[in-house]
PDB file of C-alpha atoms in Angstrom:
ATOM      1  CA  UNK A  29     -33.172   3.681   3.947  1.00 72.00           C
ATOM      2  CA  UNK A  30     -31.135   5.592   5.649  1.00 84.00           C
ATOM      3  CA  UNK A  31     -29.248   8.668   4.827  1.00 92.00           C
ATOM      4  CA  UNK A  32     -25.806  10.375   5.512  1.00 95.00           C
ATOM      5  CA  UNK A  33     -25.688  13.888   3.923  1.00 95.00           C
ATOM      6  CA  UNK A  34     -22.081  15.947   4.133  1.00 97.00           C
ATOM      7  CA  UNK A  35     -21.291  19.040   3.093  1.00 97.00           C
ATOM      8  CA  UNK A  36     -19.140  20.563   1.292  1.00 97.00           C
ATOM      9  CA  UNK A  37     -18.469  18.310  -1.093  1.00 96.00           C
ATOM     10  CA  UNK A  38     -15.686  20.092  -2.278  1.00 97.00           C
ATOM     11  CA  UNK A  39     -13.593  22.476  -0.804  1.00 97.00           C
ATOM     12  CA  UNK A  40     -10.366  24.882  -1.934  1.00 97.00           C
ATOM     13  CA  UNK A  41      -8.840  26.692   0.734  1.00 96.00           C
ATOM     14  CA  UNK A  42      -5.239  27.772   1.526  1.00 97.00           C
ATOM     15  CA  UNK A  43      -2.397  26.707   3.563  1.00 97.00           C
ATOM     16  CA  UNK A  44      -3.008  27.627   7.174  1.00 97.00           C
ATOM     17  CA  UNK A  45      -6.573  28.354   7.032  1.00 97.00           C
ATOM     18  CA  UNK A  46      -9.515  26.216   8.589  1.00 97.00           C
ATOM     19  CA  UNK A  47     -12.183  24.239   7.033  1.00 98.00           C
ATOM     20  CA  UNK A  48     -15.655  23.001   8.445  1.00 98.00           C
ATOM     21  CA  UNK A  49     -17.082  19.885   6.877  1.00 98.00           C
ATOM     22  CA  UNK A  50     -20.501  19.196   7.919  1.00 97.00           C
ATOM     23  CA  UNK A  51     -22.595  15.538   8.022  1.00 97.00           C
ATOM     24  CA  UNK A  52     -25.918  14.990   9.083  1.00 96.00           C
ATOM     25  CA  UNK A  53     -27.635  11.842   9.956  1.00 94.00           C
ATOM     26  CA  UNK A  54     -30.951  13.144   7.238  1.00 94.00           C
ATOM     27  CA  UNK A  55     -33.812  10.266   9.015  1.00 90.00           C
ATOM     28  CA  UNK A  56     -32.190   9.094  11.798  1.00 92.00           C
ATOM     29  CA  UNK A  57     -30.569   9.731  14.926  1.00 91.00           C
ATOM     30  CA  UNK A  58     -27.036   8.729  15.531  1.00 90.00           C
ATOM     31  CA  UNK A  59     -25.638   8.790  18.594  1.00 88.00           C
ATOM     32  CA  UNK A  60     -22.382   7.950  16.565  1.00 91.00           C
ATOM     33  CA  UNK A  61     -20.781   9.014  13.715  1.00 94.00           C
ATOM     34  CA  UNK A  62     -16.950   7.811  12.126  1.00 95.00           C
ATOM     35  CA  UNK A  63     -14.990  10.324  10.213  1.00 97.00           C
ATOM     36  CA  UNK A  64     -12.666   8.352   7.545  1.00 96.00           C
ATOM     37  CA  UNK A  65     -10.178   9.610   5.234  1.00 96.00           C
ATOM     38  CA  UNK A  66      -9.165   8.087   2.004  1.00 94.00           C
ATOM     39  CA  UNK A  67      -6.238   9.213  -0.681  1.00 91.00           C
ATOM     40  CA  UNK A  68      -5.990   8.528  -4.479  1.00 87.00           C
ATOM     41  CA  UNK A  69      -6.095   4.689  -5.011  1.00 83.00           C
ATOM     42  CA  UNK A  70      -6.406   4.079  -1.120  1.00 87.00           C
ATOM     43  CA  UNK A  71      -9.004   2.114   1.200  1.00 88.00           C
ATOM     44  CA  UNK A  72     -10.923   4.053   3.748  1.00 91.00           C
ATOM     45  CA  UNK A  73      -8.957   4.940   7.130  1.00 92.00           C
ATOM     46  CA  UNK A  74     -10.932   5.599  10.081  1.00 94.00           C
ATOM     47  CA  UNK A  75      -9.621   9.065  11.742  1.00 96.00           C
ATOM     48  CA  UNK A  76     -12.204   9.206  14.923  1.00 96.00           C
ATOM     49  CA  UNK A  77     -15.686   8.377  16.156  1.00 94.00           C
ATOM     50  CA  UNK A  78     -17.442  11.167  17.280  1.00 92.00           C
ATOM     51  CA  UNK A  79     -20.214  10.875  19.918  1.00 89.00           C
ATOM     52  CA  UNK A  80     -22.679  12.626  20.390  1.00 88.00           C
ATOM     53  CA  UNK A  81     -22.444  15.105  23.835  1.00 85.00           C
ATOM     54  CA  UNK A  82     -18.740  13.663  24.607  1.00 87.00           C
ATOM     55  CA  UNK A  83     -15.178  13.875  22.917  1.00 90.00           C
ATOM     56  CA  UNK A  84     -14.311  12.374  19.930  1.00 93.00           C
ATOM     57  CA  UNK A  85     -11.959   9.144  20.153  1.00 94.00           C
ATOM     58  CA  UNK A  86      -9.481   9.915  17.603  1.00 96.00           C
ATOM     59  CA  UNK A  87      -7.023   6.907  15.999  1.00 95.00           C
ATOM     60  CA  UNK A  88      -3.474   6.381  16.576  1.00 95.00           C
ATOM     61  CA  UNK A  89      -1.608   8.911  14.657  1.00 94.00           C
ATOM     62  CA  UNK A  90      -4.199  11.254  13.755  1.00 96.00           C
ATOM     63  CA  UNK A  91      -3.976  15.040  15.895  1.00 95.00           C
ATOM     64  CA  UNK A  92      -7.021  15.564  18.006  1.00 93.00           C
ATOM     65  CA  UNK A  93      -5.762  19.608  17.817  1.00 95.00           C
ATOM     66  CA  UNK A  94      -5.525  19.589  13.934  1.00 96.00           C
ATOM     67  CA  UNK A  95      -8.895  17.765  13.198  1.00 97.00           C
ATOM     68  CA  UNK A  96     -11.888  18.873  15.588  1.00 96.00           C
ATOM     69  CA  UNK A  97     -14.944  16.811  16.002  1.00 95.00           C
ATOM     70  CA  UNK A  98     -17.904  18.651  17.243  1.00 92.00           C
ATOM     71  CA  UNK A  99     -21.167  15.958  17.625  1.00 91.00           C
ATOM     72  CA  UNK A 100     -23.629  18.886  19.036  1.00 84.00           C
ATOM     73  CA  UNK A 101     -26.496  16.632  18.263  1.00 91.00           C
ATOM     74  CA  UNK A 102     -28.003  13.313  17.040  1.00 92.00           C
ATOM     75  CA  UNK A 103     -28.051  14.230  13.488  1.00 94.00           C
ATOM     76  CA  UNK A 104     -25.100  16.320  12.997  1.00 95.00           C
ATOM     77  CA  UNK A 105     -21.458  16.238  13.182  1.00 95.00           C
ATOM     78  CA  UNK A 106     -18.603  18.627  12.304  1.00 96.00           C
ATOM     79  CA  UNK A 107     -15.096  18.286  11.382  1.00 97.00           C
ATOM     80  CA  UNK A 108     -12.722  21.186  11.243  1.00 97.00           C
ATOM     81  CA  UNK A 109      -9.503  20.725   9.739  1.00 98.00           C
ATOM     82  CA  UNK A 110      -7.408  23.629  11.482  1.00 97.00           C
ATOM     83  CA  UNK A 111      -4.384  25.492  10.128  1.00 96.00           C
ATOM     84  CA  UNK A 112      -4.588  23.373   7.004  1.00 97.00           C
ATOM     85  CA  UNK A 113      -1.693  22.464   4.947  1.00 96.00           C
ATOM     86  CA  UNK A 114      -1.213  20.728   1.732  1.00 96.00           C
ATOM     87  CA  UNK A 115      -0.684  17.324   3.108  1.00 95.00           C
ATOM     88  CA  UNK A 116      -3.942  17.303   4.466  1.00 96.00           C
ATOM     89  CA  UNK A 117      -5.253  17.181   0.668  1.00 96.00           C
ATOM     90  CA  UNK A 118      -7.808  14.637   1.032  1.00 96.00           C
ATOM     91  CA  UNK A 119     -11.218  12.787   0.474  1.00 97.00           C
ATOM     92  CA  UNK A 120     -13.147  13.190   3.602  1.00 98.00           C
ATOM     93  CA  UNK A 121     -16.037  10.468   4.412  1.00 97.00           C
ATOM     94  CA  UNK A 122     -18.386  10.259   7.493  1.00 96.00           C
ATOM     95  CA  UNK A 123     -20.475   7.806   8.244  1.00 95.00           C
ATOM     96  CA  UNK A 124     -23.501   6.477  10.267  1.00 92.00           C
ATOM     97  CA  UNK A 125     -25.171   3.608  11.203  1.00 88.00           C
ATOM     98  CA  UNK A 126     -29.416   3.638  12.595  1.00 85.00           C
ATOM     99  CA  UNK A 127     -28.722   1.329  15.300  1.00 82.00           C
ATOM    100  CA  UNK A 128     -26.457  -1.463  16.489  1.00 76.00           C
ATOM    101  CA  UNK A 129     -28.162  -3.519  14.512  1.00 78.00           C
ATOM    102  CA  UNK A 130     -27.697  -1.752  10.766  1.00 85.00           C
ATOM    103  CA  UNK A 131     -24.404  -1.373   8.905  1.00 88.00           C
ATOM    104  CA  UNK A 132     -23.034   2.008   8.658  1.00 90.00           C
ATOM    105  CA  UNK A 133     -24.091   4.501   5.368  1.00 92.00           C
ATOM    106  CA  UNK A 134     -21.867   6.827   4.185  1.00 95.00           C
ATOM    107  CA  UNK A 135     -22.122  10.397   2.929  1.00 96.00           C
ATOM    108  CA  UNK A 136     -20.735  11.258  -0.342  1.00 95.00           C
ATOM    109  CA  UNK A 137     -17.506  12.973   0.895  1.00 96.00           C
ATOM    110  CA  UNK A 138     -15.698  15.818   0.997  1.00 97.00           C
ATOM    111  CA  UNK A 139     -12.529  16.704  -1.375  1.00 97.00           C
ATOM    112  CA  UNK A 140     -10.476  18.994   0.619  1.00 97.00           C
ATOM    113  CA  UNK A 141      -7.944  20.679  -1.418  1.00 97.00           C
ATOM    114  CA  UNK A 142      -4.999  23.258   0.181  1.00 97.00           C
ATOM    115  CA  UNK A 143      -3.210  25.410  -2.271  1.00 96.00           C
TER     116      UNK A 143
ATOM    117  CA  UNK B   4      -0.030  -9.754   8.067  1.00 63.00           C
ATOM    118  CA  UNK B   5      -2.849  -7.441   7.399  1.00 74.00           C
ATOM    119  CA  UNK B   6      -6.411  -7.811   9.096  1.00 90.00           C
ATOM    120  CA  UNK B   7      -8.186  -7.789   5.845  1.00 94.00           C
ATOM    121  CA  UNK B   8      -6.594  -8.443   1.841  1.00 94.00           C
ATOM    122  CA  UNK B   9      -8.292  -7.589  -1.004  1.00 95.00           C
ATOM    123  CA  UNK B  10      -6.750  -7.530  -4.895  1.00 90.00           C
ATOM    124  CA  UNK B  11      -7.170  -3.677  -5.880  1.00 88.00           C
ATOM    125  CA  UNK B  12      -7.272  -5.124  -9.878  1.00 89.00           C
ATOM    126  CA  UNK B  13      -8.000  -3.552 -11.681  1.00 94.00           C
ATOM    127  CA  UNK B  14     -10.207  -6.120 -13.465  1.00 96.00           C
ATOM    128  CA  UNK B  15     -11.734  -5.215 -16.691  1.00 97.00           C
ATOM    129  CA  UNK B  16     -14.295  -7.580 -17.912  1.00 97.00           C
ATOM    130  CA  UNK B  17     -16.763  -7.837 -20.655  1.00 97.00           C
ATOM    131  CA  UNK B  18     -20.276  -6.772 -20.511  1.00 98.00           C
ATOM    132  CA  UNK B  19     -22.631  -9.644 -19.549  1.00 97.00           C
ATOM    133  CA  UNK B  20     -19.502 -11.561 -17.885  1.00 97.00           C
ATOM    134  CA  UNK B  21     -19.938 -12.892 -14.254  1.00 98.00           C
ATOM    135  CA  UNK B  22     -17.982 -10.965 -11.929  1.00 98.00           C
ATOM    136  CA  UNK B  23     -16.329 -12.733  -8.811  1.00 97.00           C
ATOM    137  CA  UNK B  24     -14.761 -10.429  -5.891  1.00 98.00           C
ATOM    138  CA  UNK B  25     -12.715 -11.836  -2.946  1.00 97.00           C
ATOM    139  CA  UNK B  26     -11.568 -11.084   0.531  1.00 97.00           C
ATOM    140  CA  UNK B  27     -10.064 -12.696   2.955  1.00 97.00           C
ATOM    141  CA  UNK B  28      -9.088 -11.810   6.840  1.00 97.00           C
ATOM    142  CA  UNK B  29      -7.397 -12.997   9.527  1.00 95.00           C
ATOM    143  CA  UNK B  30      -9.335 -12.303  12.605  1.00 94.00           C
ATOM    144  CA  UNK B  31     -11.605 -14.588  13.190  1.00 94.00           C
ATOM    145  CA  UNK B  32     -13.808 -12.780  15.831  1.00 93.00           C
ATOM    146  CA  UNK B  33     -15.383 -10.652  12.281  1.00 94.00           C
ATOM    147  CA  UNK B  34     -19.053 -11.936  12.094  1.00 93.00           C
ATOM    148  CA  UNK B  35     -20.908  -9.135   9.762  1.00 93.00           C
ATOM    149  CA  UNK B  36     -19.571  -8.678   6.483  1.00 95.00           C
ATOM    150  CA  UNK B  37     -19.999  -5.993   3.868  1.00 95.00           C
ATOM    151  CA  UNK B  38     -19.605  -4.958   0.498  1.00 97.00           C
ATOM    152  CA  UNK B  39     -19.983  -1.547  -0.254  1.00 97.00           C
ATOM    153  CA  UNK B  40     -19.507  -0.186  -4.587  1.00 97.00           C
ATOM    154  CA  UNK B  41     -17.826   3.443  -4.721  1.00 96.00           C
ATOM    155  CA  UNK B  42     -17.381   4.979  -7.780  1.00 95.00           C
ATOM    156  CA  UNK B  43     -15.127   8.050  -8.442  1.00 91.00           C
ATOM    157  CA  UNK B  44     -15.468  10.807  -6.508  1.00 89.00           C
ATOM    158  CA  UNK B  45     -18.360   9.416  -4.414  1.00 93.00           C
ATOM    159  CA  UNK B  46     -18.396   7.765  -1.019  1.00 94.00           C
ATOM    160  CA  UNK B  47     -19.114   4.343  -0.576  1.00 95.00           C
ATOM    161  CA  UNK B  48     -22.575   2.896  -1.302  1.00 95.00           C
ATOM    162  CA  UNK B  49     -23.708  -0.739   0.878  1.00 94.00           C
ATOM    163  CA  UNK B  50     -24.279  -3.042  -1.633  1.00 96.00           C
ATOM    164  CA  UNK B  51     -24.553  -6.182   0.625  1.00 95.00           C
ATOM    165  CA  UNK B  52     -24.659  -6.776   3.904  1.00 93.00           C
ATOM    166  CA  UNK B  53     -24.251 -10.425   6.181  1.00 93.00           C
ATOM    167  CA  UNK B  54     -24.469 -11.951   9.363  1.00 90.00           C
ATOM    168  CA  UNK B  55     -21.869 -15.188   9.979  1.00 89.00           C
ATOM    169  CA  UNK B  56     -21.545 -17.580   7.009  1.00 88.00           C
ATOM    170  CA  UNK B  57     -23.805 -18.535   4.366  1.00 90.00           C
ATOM    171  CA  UNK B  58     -25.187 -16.742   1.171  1.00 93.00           C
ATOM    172  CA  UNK B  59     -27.315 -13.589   0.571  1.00 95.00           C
ATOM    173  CA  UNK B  60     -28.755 -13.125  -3.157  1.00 97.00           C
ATOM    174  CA  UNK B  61     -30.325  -9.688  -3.961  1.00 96.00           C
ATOM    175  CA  UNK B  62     -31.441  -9.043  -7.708  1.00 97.00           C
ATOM    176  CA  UNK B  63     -28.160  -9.560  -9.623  1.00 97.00           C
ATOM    177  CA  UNK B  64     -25.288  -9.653  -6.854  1.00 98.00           C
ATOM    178  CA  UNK B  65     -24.651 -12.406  -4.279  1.00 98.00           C
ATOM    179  CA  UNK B  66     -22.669 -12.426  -1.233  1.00 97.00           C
ATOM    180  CA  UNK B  67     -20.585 -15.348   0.267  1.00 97.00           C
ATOM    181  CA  UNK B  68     -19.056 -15.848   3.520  1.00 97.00           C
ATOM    182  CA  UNK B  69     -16.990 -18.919   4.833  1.00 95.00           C
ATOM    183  CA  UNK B  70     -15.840 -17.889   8.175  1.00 94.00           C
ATOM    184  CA  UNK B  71     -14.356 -21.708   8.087  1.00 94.00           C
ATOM    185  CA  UNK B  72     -11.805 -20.500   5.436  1.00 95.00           C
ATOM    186  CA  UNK B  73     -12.183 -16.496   6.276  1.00 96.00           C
ATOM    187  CA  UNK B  74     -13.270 -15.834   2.968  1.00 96.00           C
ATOM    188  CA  UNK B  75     -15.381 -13.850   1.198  1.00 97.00           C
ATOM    189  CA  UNK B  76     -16.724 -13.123  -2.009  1.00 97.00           C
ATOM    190  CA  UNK B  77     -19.036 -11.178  -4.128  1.00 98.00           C
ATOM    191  CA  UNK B  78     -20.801 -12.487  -7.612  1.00 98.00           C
ATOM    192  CA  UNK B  79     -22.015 -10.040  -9.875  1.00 98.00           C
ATOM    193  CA  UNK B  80     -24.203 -11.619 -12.716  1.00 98.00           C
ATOM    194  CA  UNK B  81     -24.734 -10.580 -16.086  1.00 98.00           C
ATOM    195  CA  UNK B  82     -22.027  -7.125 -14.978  1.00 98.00           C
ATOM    196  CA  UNK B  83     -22.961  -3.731 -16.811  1.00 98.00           C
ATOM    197  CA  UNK B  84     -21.320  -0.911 -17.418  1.00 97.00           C
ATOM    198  CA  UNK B  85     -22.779   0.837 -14.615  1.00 97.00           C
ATOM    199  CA  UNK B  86     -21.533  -1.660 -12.297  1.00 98.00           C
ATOM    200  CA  UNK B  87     -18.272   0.053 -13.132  1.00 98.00           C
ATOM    201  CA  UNK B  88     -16.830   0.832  -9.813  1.00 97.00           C
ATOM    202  CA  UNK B  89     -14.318   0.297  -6.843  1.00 96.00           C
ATOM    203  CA  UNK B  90     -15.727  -2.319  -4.643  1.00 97.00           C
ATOM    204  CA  UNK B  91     -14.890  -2.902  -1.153  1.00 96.00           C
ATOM    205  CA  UNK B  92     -15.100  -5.205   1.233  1.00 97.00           C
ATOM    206  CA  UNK B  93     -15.480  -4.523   4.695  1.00 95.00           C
ATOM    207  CA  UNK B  94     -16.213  -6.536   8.418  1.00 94.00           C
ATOM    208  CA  UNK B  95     -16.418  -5.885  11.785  1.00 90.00           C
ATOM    209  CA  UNK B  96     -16.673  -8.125  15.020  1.00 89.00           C
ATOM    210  CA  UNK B  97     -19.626  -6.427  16.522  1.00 84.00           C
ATOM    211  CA  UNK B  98     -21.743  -5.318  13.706  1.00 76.00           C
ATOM    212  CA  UNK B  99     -23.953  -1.742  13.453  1.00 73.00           C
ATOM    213  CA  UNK B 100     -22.224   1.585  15.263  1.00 74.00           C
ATOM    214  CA  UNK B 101     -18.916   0.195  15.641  1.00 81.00           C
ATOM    215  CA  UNK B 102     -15.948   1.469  13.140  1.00 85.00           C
ATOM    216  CA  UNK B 103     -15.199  -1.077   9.829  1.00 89.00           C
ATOM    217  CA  UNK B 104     -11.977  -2.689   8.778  1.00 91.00           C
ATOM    218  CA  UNK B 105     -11.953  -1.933   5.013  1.00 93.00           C
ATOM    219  CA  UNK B 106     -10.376  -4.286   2.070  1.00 94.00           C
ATOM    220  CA  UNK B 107      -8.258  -1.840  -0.470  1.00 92.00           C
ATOM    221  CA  UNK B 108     -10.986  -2.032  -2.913  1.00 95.00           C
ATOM    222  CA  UNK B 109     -10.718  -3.628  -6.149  1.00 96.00           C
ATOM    223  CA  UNK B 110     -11.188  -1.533  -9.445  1.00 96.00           C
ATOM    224  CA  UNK B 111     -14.008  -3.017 -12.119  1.00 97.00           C
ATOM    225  CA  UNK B 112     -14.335  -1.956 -15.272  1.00 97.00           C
ATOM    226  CA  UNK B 113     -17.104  -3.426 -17.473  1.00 98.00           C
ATOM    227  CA  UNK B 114     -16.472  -2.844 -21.341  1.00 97.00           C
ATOM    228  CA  UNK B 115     -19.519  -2.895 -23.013  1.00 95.00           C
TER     229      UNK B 115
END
């Protein structure tokens, strides 16, 4: 089946520096990938699709400047979380889907932790 | 009014007990429907996936959807520890490629 891989999947880093968090599409090519963040005790909340070749469409609310998409090919996508701070403390997911025709797969996340 | 409710539990049961998980939603343009198990620390895993309404059975879980009453459920059969888990629900309108409106997730626990 298919596979979403991310990396890290746990970061520490401190206020006002940048993070890169990494997921790859492992046996498939997706044009498409959806970043999602989740807190303790919280659903999943989409933050932006990233497509691959063009800019990110981020969600309402969420700062295209503070969290960059890159989507530099069909089996990877980055997200940088610049000039962090301690509210952005948070589970990281990407996901995937094969085709329009398959349901997305996730990767196993990304704990982001600012001090 | 929120697009999708789910009760976030938690609900502890005992081992061997049948398990039954709802959602329901409001929109009724959602036609693929989703439950996906997450356990701590991990992202979420697709457990079941449907088209429309009607029933899908693999090993011991079963899906149900009744787009008449926008409900949905999950039934897991003779639960296990391991089954021990948040479980979400999750739909979309277009199905494949296109973003998911998530339930909160309900909290299992199975006590063996």
């Amino acid at each position: 089946g298919a596979v979403v891989s991310q990396h890290p999947s746990w970061v520490i880093c401190k206020s006002g520096t940048s993070v890169k968090i990494e997921c790859r599409s492992l046996d498939f090519q997706a044009t498409t990938m959806f970043w999602y963040r989740q807190f303790p005790k919280q659903s999943l909340m989409l933050m932006a699709t990233s497509n691959e070749g063009s800019k990110a469409t981020y969600e309402q609310g969420v700062e295209k400047d503070k969290f960059l998409i890159n989507h530099a090919s069909l089996t990877l996508s980055t997200l940088t979380v610049t000039s962090a701070h301690p509210e952005d403390s948070s589970f990281y997911i990407c996901s995937a889907s094969e085709d329009y025709n398959s349901p997305l797969h996730f990767g196993n996340g990304t704990r982001l932790t600012v001090t | 009014q929120k697009e999708v409710e789910q009760d976030p539990g938690p609900l502890s049961v005992p081992e061997g007990a049948i398990v039954s998980l709802n959602c329901t939603y409001s929109n009724s343009a959602f036609q693929y429907f989703m439950w996906y198990r997450q356990y701590s620390r991990k992202g979420p895993e697709l457990l079941m996936y449907t088209y429309s309404s009607g029933n899908k059975e693999d090993g011991r879980f079963t899906a149900q959807v009744d787009k008449s009453s926008k409900y949905i459920s999950l039934f897991i059969r003779d639960s296990q520890p391991s089954d021990s888990a948040t479980y979400l629900c999750a739909m979309d309108v277009w199905g494949g490629n296109t973003p998911l409106v998530f339930g909160k997730g309900t909290r299992l626990s199975v006590i063996a």
